[in-house]
Amino acid sequence: MFENLSEKLERSFKILKGQGKITELNVAETLKEVRRSLLDADVNYKIAKDFTNRVKDKALGMNVLTAVKPGQLMVKIVHDELAELMGGKNVDIDVKGNPAIVLMSGLQGSGKTTFSGKLANMLKTKRGKKPLLVACDVYRPAAIEQLRVLGEQIGVPVYTDENSKDPVGIAQAAIRQAKAEGKDVVIVDTAGRLAIDEQMMTEITAIKKAIEPNETLFVVDAMTGQDAVNTAKEFNERLDFDGVILTKLDGDTRGGAALSIRTVVNKPIKFVGTGEKMEAIDAFHPERMADRILG
Ligand code: GDP
């Protein structure tokens, strides 16, 4: 997904790479190109500007003008700052507890239900957990059915109650069942809307309050760029979530969401979704992402 950005950044460093002796003007031109590359990747203006200012300060602090290989030094500085921008280190989810509770939030179509299945599958196959999935979307029977199908596919039970219109009650009943059956992780999939609305926010806030999850995760479609960042901000203000899940990184996203969300909400991106299959889930590693961007 970062192909475009990678290419552009590589081009920006050309000015510095070809020269034995460089000037402040060369550095300034390079930084301007870096900023332009970030803007083209759909990073918000202020974030891009602050980013290049930090790179500049660091470059001057490290005496880039007299460095033997100024191009390489700049690439390293940009690499480290990119990793920092995306959160520095990977932050795992907390699934300790009896049971641990994970609450999923996000807009409809963001990939919430798919990710709930992926997470359950990953916890089951890689960490030896016994998950229970919970369908709390009382408005869309199709969403309940979708989770049931996914559960069947990965061999994880799904708690549903089609007669209930009370998502808080469903989540609580599911947790009781999980305890009774010795399940150790409960993943609660909730209703989303196409756009943020008060009822959805009130509902998910009430669920969170009632079940006190270990993890509240916010799922967002990376392809929506700046919108993803704005939605994250609004959800975080209401829900104070613990981590972000960026989905559809396999699509032709320009990467702006991945580069901006951490700065805007100050919460880590914990996982990414890279396809429709249940195996298409990866832990998010800022360092590795920066490696990928800079090739
Ligand atoms: P929800 O409404 O938030 O529960 O979203 P869904 O889980 O139903 O996902 C919406 C659509 O996005 C479905 O067609 C999914 O197959 C698709 N989807 C979800 N995650 C990914 C992903 O990481 N990559 C791709 N390419 N598609 C995804």
mmCIF file of C-alpha atoms and ligand atoms in Angstrom:
data_model
loop_
_atom_site.group_PDB
_atom_site.id
_atom_site.type_symbol
_atom_site.label_atom_id
_atom_site.label_comp_id
_atom_site.label_asym_id
_atom_site.label_seq_id
_atom_site.Cartn_x
_atom_site.Cartn_y
_atom_site.Cartn_z
ATOM 1 C CA MET A 1 0.000 0.000 0.000
ATOM 2 C CA PHE A 2 2.883 2.369 0.528
ATOM 3 C CA GLU A 3 4.312 1.861 -2.974
ATOM 4 C CA ASN A 4 3.589 5.399 -4.060
ATOM 5 C CA LEU A 5 4.959 6.962 -0.914
ATOM 6 C CA SER A 6 8.063 4.759 -1.070
ATOM 7 C CA GLU A 7 8.747 5.778 -4.617
ATOM 8 C CA LYS A 8 8.266 9.462 -3.897
ATOM 9 C CA LEU A 9 10.406 9.446 -0.794
ATOM 10 C CA GLU A 10 13.165 7.666 -2.624
ATOM 11 C CA ARG A 11 13.053 10.358 -5.249
ATOM 12 C CA SER A 12 13.254 13.094 -2.593
ATOM 13 C CA PHE A 13 16.496 11.688 -1.245
ATOM 14 C CA LYS A 14 18.126 11.778 -4.674
ATOM 15 C CA ILE A 15 19.135 15.405 -4.161
ATOM 16 C CA LEU A 16 21.210 14.451 -1.152
ATOM 17 C CA LYS A 17 22.443 11.096 -2.290
ATOM 18 C CA GLY A 18 24.279 12.266 -5.353
ATOM 19 C CA GLN A 19 26.300 14.970 -3.628
ATOM 20 C CA GLY A 20 29.590 14.920 -1.811
ATOM 21 C CA LYS A 21 29.077 18.282 -0.250
ATOM 22 C CA ILE A 22 25.609 19.511 0.530
ATOM 23 C CA THR A 23 24.152 22.824 1.524
ATOM 24 C CA GLU A 24 21.334 23.904 3.754
ATOM 25 C CA LEU A 25 19.392 24.592 0.600
ATOM 26 C CA ASN A 26 19.756 20.943 -0.507
ATOM 27 C CA VAL A 27 18.396 19.812 2.857
ATOM 28 C CA ALA A 28 15.521 22.258 2.663
ATOM 29 C CA GLU A 29 14.607 21.032 -0.824
ATOM 30 C CA THR A 30 14.713 17.432 0.323
ATOM 31 C CA LEU A 31 12.451 18.193 3.254
ATOM 32 C CA LYS A 32 10.022 19.977 0.981
ATOM 33 C CA GLU A 33 9.868 16.880 -1.199
ATOM 34 C CA VAL A 34 9.357 14.665 1.840
ATOM 35 C CA ARG A 35 6.503 16.861 2.982
ATOM 36 C CA ARG A 36 4.940 16.763 -0.461
ATOM 37 C CA SER A 37 5.203 12.966 -0.490
ATOM 38 C CA LEU A 38 3.388 12.761 2.837
ATOM 39 C CA LEU A 39 0.654 15.114 1.666
ATOM 40 C CA ASP A 40 0.224 13.001 -1.470
ATOM 41 C CA ALA A 41 -0.162 9.960 0.774
ATOM 42 C CA ASP A 42 -3.122 11.803 2.387
ATOM 43 C CA VAL A 43 -1.373 12.791 5.586
ATOM 44 C CA ASN A 44 -2.907 15.901 7.079
ATOM 45 C CA TYR A 45 -1.046 19.171 6.524
ATOM 46 C CA LYS A 46 -0.140 19.904 10.124
ATOM 47 C CA ILE A 47 1.131 16.404 10.777
ATOM 48 C CA ALA A 48 3.265 16.521 7.621
ATOM 49 C CA LYS A 49 4.639 19.932 8.534
ATOM 50 C CA ASP A 50 5.470 18.978 12.123
ATOM 51 C CA PHE A 51 7.052 15.811 10.811
ATOM 52 C CA THR A 52 9.435 17.593 8.463
ATOM 53 C CA ASN A 53 10.254 20.145 11.148
ATOM 54 C CA ARG A 54 11.288 17.352 13.485
ATOM 55 C CA VAL A 55 13.384 15.750 10.753
ATOM 56 C CA LYS A 56 15.041 19.083 10.073
ATOM 57 C CA ASP A 57 15.926 19.684 13.734
ATOM 58 C CA LYS A 58 17.320 16.201 14.026
ATOM 59 C CA ALA A 59 19.281 16.516 10.787
ATOM 60 C CA LEU A 60 20.885 19.764 11.904
ATOM 61 C CA GLY A 61 21.544 18.327 15.360
ATOM 62 C CA MET A 62 23.315 15.389 13.739
ATOM 63 C CA ASN A 63 25.364 17.673 11.484
ATOM 64 C CA VAL A 64 23.981 16.308 8.262
ATOM 65 C CA LEU A 65 25.775 19.059 6.342
ATOM 66 C CA THR A 66 29.182 17.621 7.170
ATOM 67 C CA ALA A 67 28.193 13.938 7.190
ATOM 68 C CA VAL A 68 30.118 11.581 4.918
ATOM 69 C CA LYS A 69 26.880 10.175 3.528
ATOM 70 C CA PRO A 70 24.224 12.827 4.042
ATOM 71 C CA GLY A 71 21.651 10.939 1.958
ATOM 72 C CA GLN A 72 21.882 7.832 4.098
ATOM 73 C CA LEU A 73 21.772 9.805 7.307
ATOM 74 C CA MET A 74 18.604 11.587 6.165
ATOM 75 C CA VAL A 75 16.966 8.290 5.212
ATOM 76 C CA LYS A 76 17.714 6.970 8.684
ATOM 77 C CA ILE A 77 16.327 10.051 10.383
ATOM 78 C CA VAL A 78 13.152 9.917 8.283
ATOM 79 C CA HIS A 79 12.845 6.182 8.994
ATOM 80 C CA ASP A 80 13.068 6.671 12.751
ATOM 81 C CA GLU A 81 10.616 9.561 12.695
ATOM 82 C CA LEU A 82 8.144 7.569 10.567
ATOM 83 C CA ALA A 83 8.277 4.697 13.048
ATOM 84 C CA GLU A 84 7.764 7.170 15.885
ATOM 85 C CA LEU A 85 4.839 8.775 14.033
ATOM 86 C CA MET A 86 3.152 5.382 13.866
ATOM 87 C CA GLY A 87 3.663 4.750 17.563
ATOM 88 C CA GLY A 88 7.223 3.485 17.885
ATOM 89 C CA LYS A 89 6.608 -0.011 19.201
ATOM 90 C CA ASN A 90 3.983 -2.684 18.733
ATOM 91 C CA VAL A 91 1.399 -2.765 21.526
ATOM 92 C CA ASP A 92 -0.309 -6.102 22.078
ATOM 93 C CA ILE A 93 -3.891 -6.562 23.204
ATOM 94 C CA ASP A 94 -4.671 -7.515 26.759
ATOM 95 C CA VAL A 95 -6.461 -10.858 26.788
ATOM 96 C CA LYS A 96 -5.785 -11.818 30.376
ATOM 97 C CA GLY A 97 -8.833 -12.507 32.508
ATOM 98 C CA ASN A 98 -11.543 -15.009 33.149
ATOM 99 C CA PRO A 99 -12.845 -14.248 30.676
ATOM 100 C CA ALA A 100 -11.021 -11.353 29.038
ATOM 101 C CA ILE A 101 -13.482 -9.100 27.233
ATOM 102 C CA VAL A 102 -12.836 -7.391 23.908
ATOM 103 C CA LEU A 103 -15.346 -4.847 22.641
ATOM 104 C CA MET A 104 -15.352 -3.974 18.941
ATOM 105 C CA SER A 105 -16.475 -0.551 17.726
ATOM 106 C CA GLY A 106 -16.567 1.237 14.395
ATOM 107 C CA LEU A 107 -18.757 2.250 11.504
ATOM 108 C CA GLN A 108 -20.742 -0.213 9.428
ATOM 109 C CA GLY A 109 -18.592 -1.601 6.635
ATOM 110 C CA SER A 110 -15.330 -0.868 8.432
ATOM 111 C CA GLY A 111 -14.638 -4.579 8.764
ATOM 112 C CA LYS A 112 -15.692 -5.056 12.397
ATOM 113 C CA THR A 113 -17.393 -8.414 11.999
ATOM 114 C CA THR A 114 -14.654 -9.764 9.750
ATOM 115 C CA PHE A 115 -12.026 -8.634 12.218
ATOM 116 C CA SER A 116 -13.905 -10.168 15.165
ATOM 117 C CA GLY A 117 -13.659 -13.494 13.347
ATOM 118 C CA LYS A 118 -9.989 -12.984 12.508
ATOM 119 C CA LEU A 119 -9.145 -12.100 16.093
ATOM 120 C CA ALA A 120 -11.027 -15.108 17.479
ATOM 121 C CA ASN A 121 -9.272 -17.350 14.980
ATOM 122 C CA MET A 122 -5.852 -15.921 15.796
ATOM 123 C CA LEU A 123 -6.376 -16.221 19.562
ATOM 124 C CA LYS A 124 -7.575 -19.783 19.148
ATOM 125 C CA THR A 125 -4.922 -21.067 16.763
ATOM 126 C CA LYS A 126 -1.875 -19.033 17.843
ATOM 127 C CA ARG A 127 -2.442 -18.456 21.544
ATOM 128 C CA GLY A 128 -4.442 -21.494 22.551
ATOM 129 C CA LYS A 129 -7.421 -19.427 23.743
ATOM 130 C CA LYS A 130 -11.049 -20.501 23.919
ATOM 131 C CA PRO A 131 -12.983 -17.563 22.505
ATOM 132 C CA LEU A 132 -16.695 -16.847 22.400
ATOM 133 C CA LEU A 133 -17.978 -14.447 19.742
ATOM 134 C CA VAL A 134 -21.029 -12.325 20.554
ATOM 135 C CA ALA A 135 -23.392 -10.802 17.999
ATOM 136 C CA CYS A 136 -24.746 -7.577 19.470
ATOM 137 C CA ASP A 137 -26.110 -5.944 16.317
ATOM 138 C CA VAL A 138 -29.823 -6.029 17.097
ATOM 139 C CA TYR A 139 -30.732 -4.021 13.997
ATOM 140 C CA ARG A 140 -29.304 -6.131 11.205
ATOM 141 C CA PRO A 141 -30.121 -9.851 11.187
ATOM 142 C CA ALA A 142 -27.648 -10.186 8.299
ATOM 143 C CA ALA A 143 -24.832 -9.074 10.589
ATOM 144 C CA ILE A 144 -25.732 -11.764 13.109
ATOM 145 C CA GLU A 145 -25.819 -14.344 10.343
ATOM 146 C CA GLN A 146 -22.449 -13.153 9.018
ATOM 147 C CA LEU A 147 -20.821 -13.662 12.416
ATOM 148 C CA ARG A 148 -22.454 -17.066 12.760
ATOM 149 C CA VAL A 149 -21.068 -18.151 9.393
ATOM 150 C CA LEU A 150 -17.580 -16.904 10.303
ATOM 151 C CA GLY A 151 -17.753 -18.682 13.667
ATOM 152 C CA GLU A 152 -18.649 -21.917 11.972
ATOM 153 C CA GLN A 153 -15.801 -21.489 9.518
ATOM 154 C CA ILE A 154 -13.189 -21.070 12.244
ATOM 155 C CA GLY A 155 -14.778 -23.402 14.777
ATOM 156 C CA VAL A 156 -15.577 -20.753 17.379
ATOM 157 C CA PRO A 157 -19.023 -20.609 19.056
ATOM 158 C CA VAL A 158 -21.159 -17.515 18.496
ATOM 159 C CA TYR A 159 -23.603 -16.226 21.101
ATOM 160 C CA THR A 160 -26.773 -14.747 19.597
ATOM 161 C CA ASP A 161 -30.234 -13.832 20.810
ATOM 162 C CA GLU A 162 -32.440 -12.847 17.933
ATOM 163 C CA ASN A 163 -35.406 -12.205 20.197
ATOM 164 C CA SER A 164 -33.650 -9.540 22.190
ATOM 165 C CA LYS A 165 -33.364 -5.886 21.219
ATOM 166 C CA ASP A 166 -31.105 -5.112 24.144
ATOM 167 C CA PRO A 167 -27.405 -5.239 23.222
ATOM 168 C CA VAL A 168 -26.265 -4.615 26.810
ATOM 169 C CA GLY A 169 -28.331 -7.572 28.016
ATOM 170 C CA ILE A 170 -27.020 -9.779 25.209
ATOM 171 C CA ALA A 171 -23.400 -8.933 26.008
ATOM 172 C CA GLN A 172 -23.926 -9.591 29.722
ATOM 173 C CA ALA A 173 -25.688 -12.901 29.092
ATOM 174 C CA ALA A 174 -22.887 -13.949 26.739
ATOM 175 C CA ILE A 175 -20.273 -13.213 29.390
ATOM 176 C CA ARG A 176 -22.205 -15.304 31.916
ATOM 177 C CA GLN A 177 -22.301 -18.150 29.423
ATOM 178 C CA ALA A 178 -18.588 -17.797 28.710
ATOM 179 C CA LYS A 179 -17.841 -18.082 32.436
ATOM 180 C CA ALA A 180 -20.077 -21.120 32.795
ATOM 181 C CA GLU A 181 -18.458 -22.837 29.835
ATOM 182 C CA GLY A 182 -14.849 -21.957 30.671
ATOM 183 C CA LYS A 183 -14.297 -19.668 27.689
ATOM 184 C CA ASP A 184 -11.430 -17.297 28.298
ATOM 185 C CA VAL A 185 -11.976 -14.503 25.753
ATOM 186 C CA VAL A 186 -15.299 -12.896 24.840
ATOM 187 C CA ILE A 187 -15.284 -10.825 21.648
ATOM 188 C CA VAL A 188 -18.300 -8.548 21.404
ATOM 189 C CA ASP A 189 -19.208 -7.385 17.889
ATOM 190 C CA THR A 190 -21.489 -4.351 17.984
ATOM 191 C CA ALA A 191 -23.781 -2.485 15.612
ATOM 192 C CA GLY A 192 -22.284 0.162 13.368
ATOM 193 C CA ARG A 193 -23.932 2.810 11.232
ATOM 194 C CA LEU A 194 -22.867 4.296 7.955
ATOM 195 C CA ALA A 195 -22.105 7.545 9.729
ATOM 196 C CA ILE A 196 -21.615 8.510 13.351
ATOM 197 C CA ASP A 197 -24.950 8.984 15.094
ATOM 198 C CA GLU A 198 -25.965 9.679 18.644
ATOM 199 C CA GLN A 199 -27.895 6.462 19.165
ATOM 200 C CA MET A 200 -24.947 4.305 18.134
ATOM 201 C CA MET A 201 -22.595 6.230 20.390
ATOM 202 C CA THR A 202 -24.958 6.072 23.358
ATOM 203 C CA GLU A 203 -25.466 2.367 22.815
ATOM 204 C CA ILE A 204 -21.821 1.399 22.567
ATOM 205 C CA THR A 205 -20.908 3.618 25.496
ATOM 206 C CA ALA A 206 -23.578 1.831 27.563
ATOM 207 C CA ILE A 207 -22.231 -1.573 26.517
ATOM 208 C CA LYS A 208 -18.715 -0.540 27.476
ATOM 209 C CA LYS A 209 -19.845 0.711 30.875
ATOM 210 C CA ALA A 210 -21.795 -2.468 31.582
ATOM 211 C CA ILE A 211 -19.201 -5.054 30.585
ATOM 212 C CA GLU A 212 -15.954 -3.232 31.475
ATOM 213 C CA PRO A 213 -13.864 -4.685 28.651
ATOM 214 C CA ASN A 214 -10.124 -5.302 28.899
ATOM 215 C CA GLU A 215 -9.878 -3.900 25.399
ATOM 216 C CA THR A 216 -12.109 -1.586 23.448
ATOM 217 C CA LEU A 217 -10.940 -1.675 19.857
ATOM 218 C CA PHE A 218 -11.873 0.797 17.166
ATOM 219 C CA VAL A 219 -12.003 -0.682 13.663
ATOM 220 C CA VAL A 220 -11.527 1.595 10.673
ATOM 221 C CA ASP A 221 -11.193 1.214 6.924
ATOM 222 C CA ALA A 222 -7.737 2.523 5.943
ATOM 223 C CA MET A 223 -8.947 3.264 2.439
ATOM 224 C CA THR A 224 -11.076 6.137 3.761
ATOM 225 C CA GLY A 225 -7.937 8.201 4.481
ATOM 226 C CA GLN A 226 -8.606 11.482 6.279
ATOM 227 C CA ASP A 227 -12.171 10.385 7.044
ATOM 228 C CA ALA A 228 -10.725 7.435 8.941
ATOM 229 C CA VAL A 229 -8.726 9.829 11.072
ATOM 230 C CA ASN A 230 -11.735 12.060 11.765
ATOM 231 C CA THR A 231 -13.946 9.101 12.648
ATOM 232 C CA ALA A 232 -11.244 7.788 14.981
ATOM 233 C CA LYS A 233 -11.133 11.140 16.717
ATOM 234 C CA GLU A 234 -14.891 11.214 17.304
ATOM 235 C CA PHE A 235 -15.074 7.630 18.535
ATOM 236 C CA ASN A 236 -12.139 8.207 20.845
ATOM 237 C CA GLU A 237 -13.709 11.291 22.371
ATOM 238 C CA ARG A 238 -16.810 9.303 23.263
ATOM 239 C CA LEU A 239 -15.406 5.871 23.915
ATOM 240 C CA ASP A 240 -11.793 6.407 24.998
ATOM 241 C CA PHE A 241 -10.825 3.207 23.190
ATOM 242 C CA ASP A 242 -7.593 1.286 23.772
ATOM 243 C CA GLY A 243 -6.440 0.535 20.283
ATOM 244 C CA VAL A 244 -7.063 0.929 16.584
ATOM 245 C CA ILE A 245 -7.535 -1.793 13.975
ATOM 246 C CA LEU A 246 -6.785 -0.634 10.446
ATOM 247 C CA THR A 247 -8.504 -2.802 7.868
ATOM 248 C CA LYS A 248 -8.204 -3.126 4.104
ATOM 249 C CA LEU A 249 -4.506 -2.377 4.024
ATOM 250 C CA ASP A 250 -4.408 -4.769 1.070
ATOM 251 C CA GLY A 251 -6.368 -2.250 -0.992
ATOM 252 C CA ASP A 252 -4.941 0.744 -2.798
ATOM 253 C CA THR A 253 -4.901 2.972 0.258
ATOM 254 C CA ARG A 254 -2.350 5.748 0.131
ATOM 255 C CA GLY A 255 -1.469 5.102 3.750
ATOM 256 C CA GLY A 256 -2.416 8.473 5.211
ATOM 257 C CA ALA A 257 -4.604 6.881 7.903
ATOM 258 C CA ALA A 258 -1.806 4.586 9.047
ATOM 259 C CA LEU A 259 0.524 7.561 9.294
ATOM 260 C CA SER A 260 -1.846 9.985 11.002
ATOM 261 C CA ILE A 261 -4.144 8.134 13.393
ATOM 262 C CA ARG A 262 -1.627 7.619 16.162
ATOM 263 C CA THR A 263 -0.818 11.326 16.288
ATOM 264 C CA VAL A 264 -4.456 12.408 16.299
ATOM 265 C CA VAL A 265 -5.889 10.008 18.896
ATOM 266 C CA ASN A 266 -2.711 9.043 20.730
ATOM 267 C CA LYS A 267 -3.764 5.403 20.817
ATOM 268 C CA PRO A 268 -1.776 2.576 19.264
ATOM 269 C CA ILE A 269 -2.672 0.776 16.065
ATOM 270 C CA LYS A 270 -2.678 -2.803 17.338
ATOM 271 C CA PHE A 271 -3.573 -4.896 14.303
ATOM 272 C CA VAL A 272 -4.124 -4.515 10.593
ATOM 273 C CA GLY A 273 -6.436 -6.396 8.279
ATOM 274 C CA THR A 274 -4.942 -7.344 4.951
ATOM 275 C CA GLY A 275 -7.684 -9.262 3.187
ATOM 276 C CA GLU A 276 -11.073 -10.887 3.480
ATOM 277 C CA LYS A 277 -9.804 -14.272 4.646
ATOM 278 C CA MET A 278 -9.707 -15.215 8.310
ATOM 279 C CA GLU A 279 -5.904 -15.474 8.227
ATOM 280 C CA ALA A 280 -5.456 -11.937 6.889
ATOM 281 C CA ILE A 281 -4.557 -10.317 10.215
ATOM 282 C CA ASP A 282 -1.178 -8.936 11.289
ATOM 283 C CA ALA A 283 0.124 -7.296 14.441
ATOM 284 C CA PHE A 284 1.072 -3.715 13.649
ATOM 285 C CA HIS A 285 4.797 -3.033 13.948
ATOM 286 C CA PRO A 286 5.668 0.641 13.320
ATOM 287 C CA GLU A 287 9.356 -0.146 12.779
ATOM 288 C CA ARG A 288 8.635 -2.777 10.152
ATOM 289 C CA MET A 289 6.135 -0.481 8.478
ATOM 290 C CA ALA A 290 8.804 2.238 8.310
ATOM 291 C CA ASP A 291 11.225 -0.333 6.825
ATOM 292 C CA ARG A 292 8.658 -1.117 4.189
ATOM 293 C CA ILE A 293 8.059 2.521 3.349
ATOM 294 C CA LEU A 294 11.738 3.260 2.927
ATOM 295 C CA GLY A 295 12.528 0.008 1.166
HETATM 296 P P1 GDP B 1 -18.739 -4.367 9.488
HETATM 297 O O1 GDP B 1 -19.996 -3.793 8.929
HETATM 298 O O2 GDP B 1 -17.897 -3.323 10.144
HETATM 299 O O3 GDP B 1 -18.943 -5.545 10.369
HETATM 300 O O4 GDP B 1 -17.849 -4.833 8.231
HETATM 301 P P2 GDP B 1 -17.635 -6.283 7.597
HETATM 302 O O5 GDP B 1 -16.796 -7.114 8.486
HETATM 303 O O6 GDP B 1 -18.941 -6.841 7.171
HETATM 304 O O7 GDP B 1 -16.740 -5.913 6.325
HETATM 305 C C1 GDP B 1 -17.220 -5.138 5.249
HETATM 306 C C2 GDP B 1 -16.589 -5.632 3.957
HETATM 307 O O8 GDP B 1 -15.192 -5.420 3.984
HETATM 308 C C3 GDP B 1 -16.778 -7.125 3.744
HETATM 309 O O9 GDP B 1 -17.017 -7.347 2.389
HETATM 310 C C4 GDP B 1 -15.430 -7.724 4.149
HETATM 311 O O10 GDP B 1 -15.143 -8.917 3.477
HETATM 312 C C5 GDP B 1 -14.491 -6.615 3.738
HETATM 313 N N1 GDP B 1 -13.246 -6.600 4.527
HETATM 314 C C6 GDP B 1 -13.100 -6.608 5.875
HETATM 315 N N2 GDP B 1 -11.803 -6.545 6.224
HETATM 316 C C7 GDP B 1 -11.095 -6.497 5.068
HETATM 317 C C8 GDP B 1 -9.682 -6.408 4.753
HETATM 318 O O11 GDP B 1 -8.798 -6.350 5.617
HETATM 319 N N3 GDP B 1 -9.362 -6.365 3.427
HETATM 320 C C9 GDP B 1 -10.310 -6.417 2.444
HETATM 321 N N4 GDP B 1 -9.902 -6.360 1.178
HETATM 322 N N5 GDP B 1 -11.619 -6.484 2.701
HETATM 323 C C10 GDP B 1 -12.015 -6.537 3.990
#
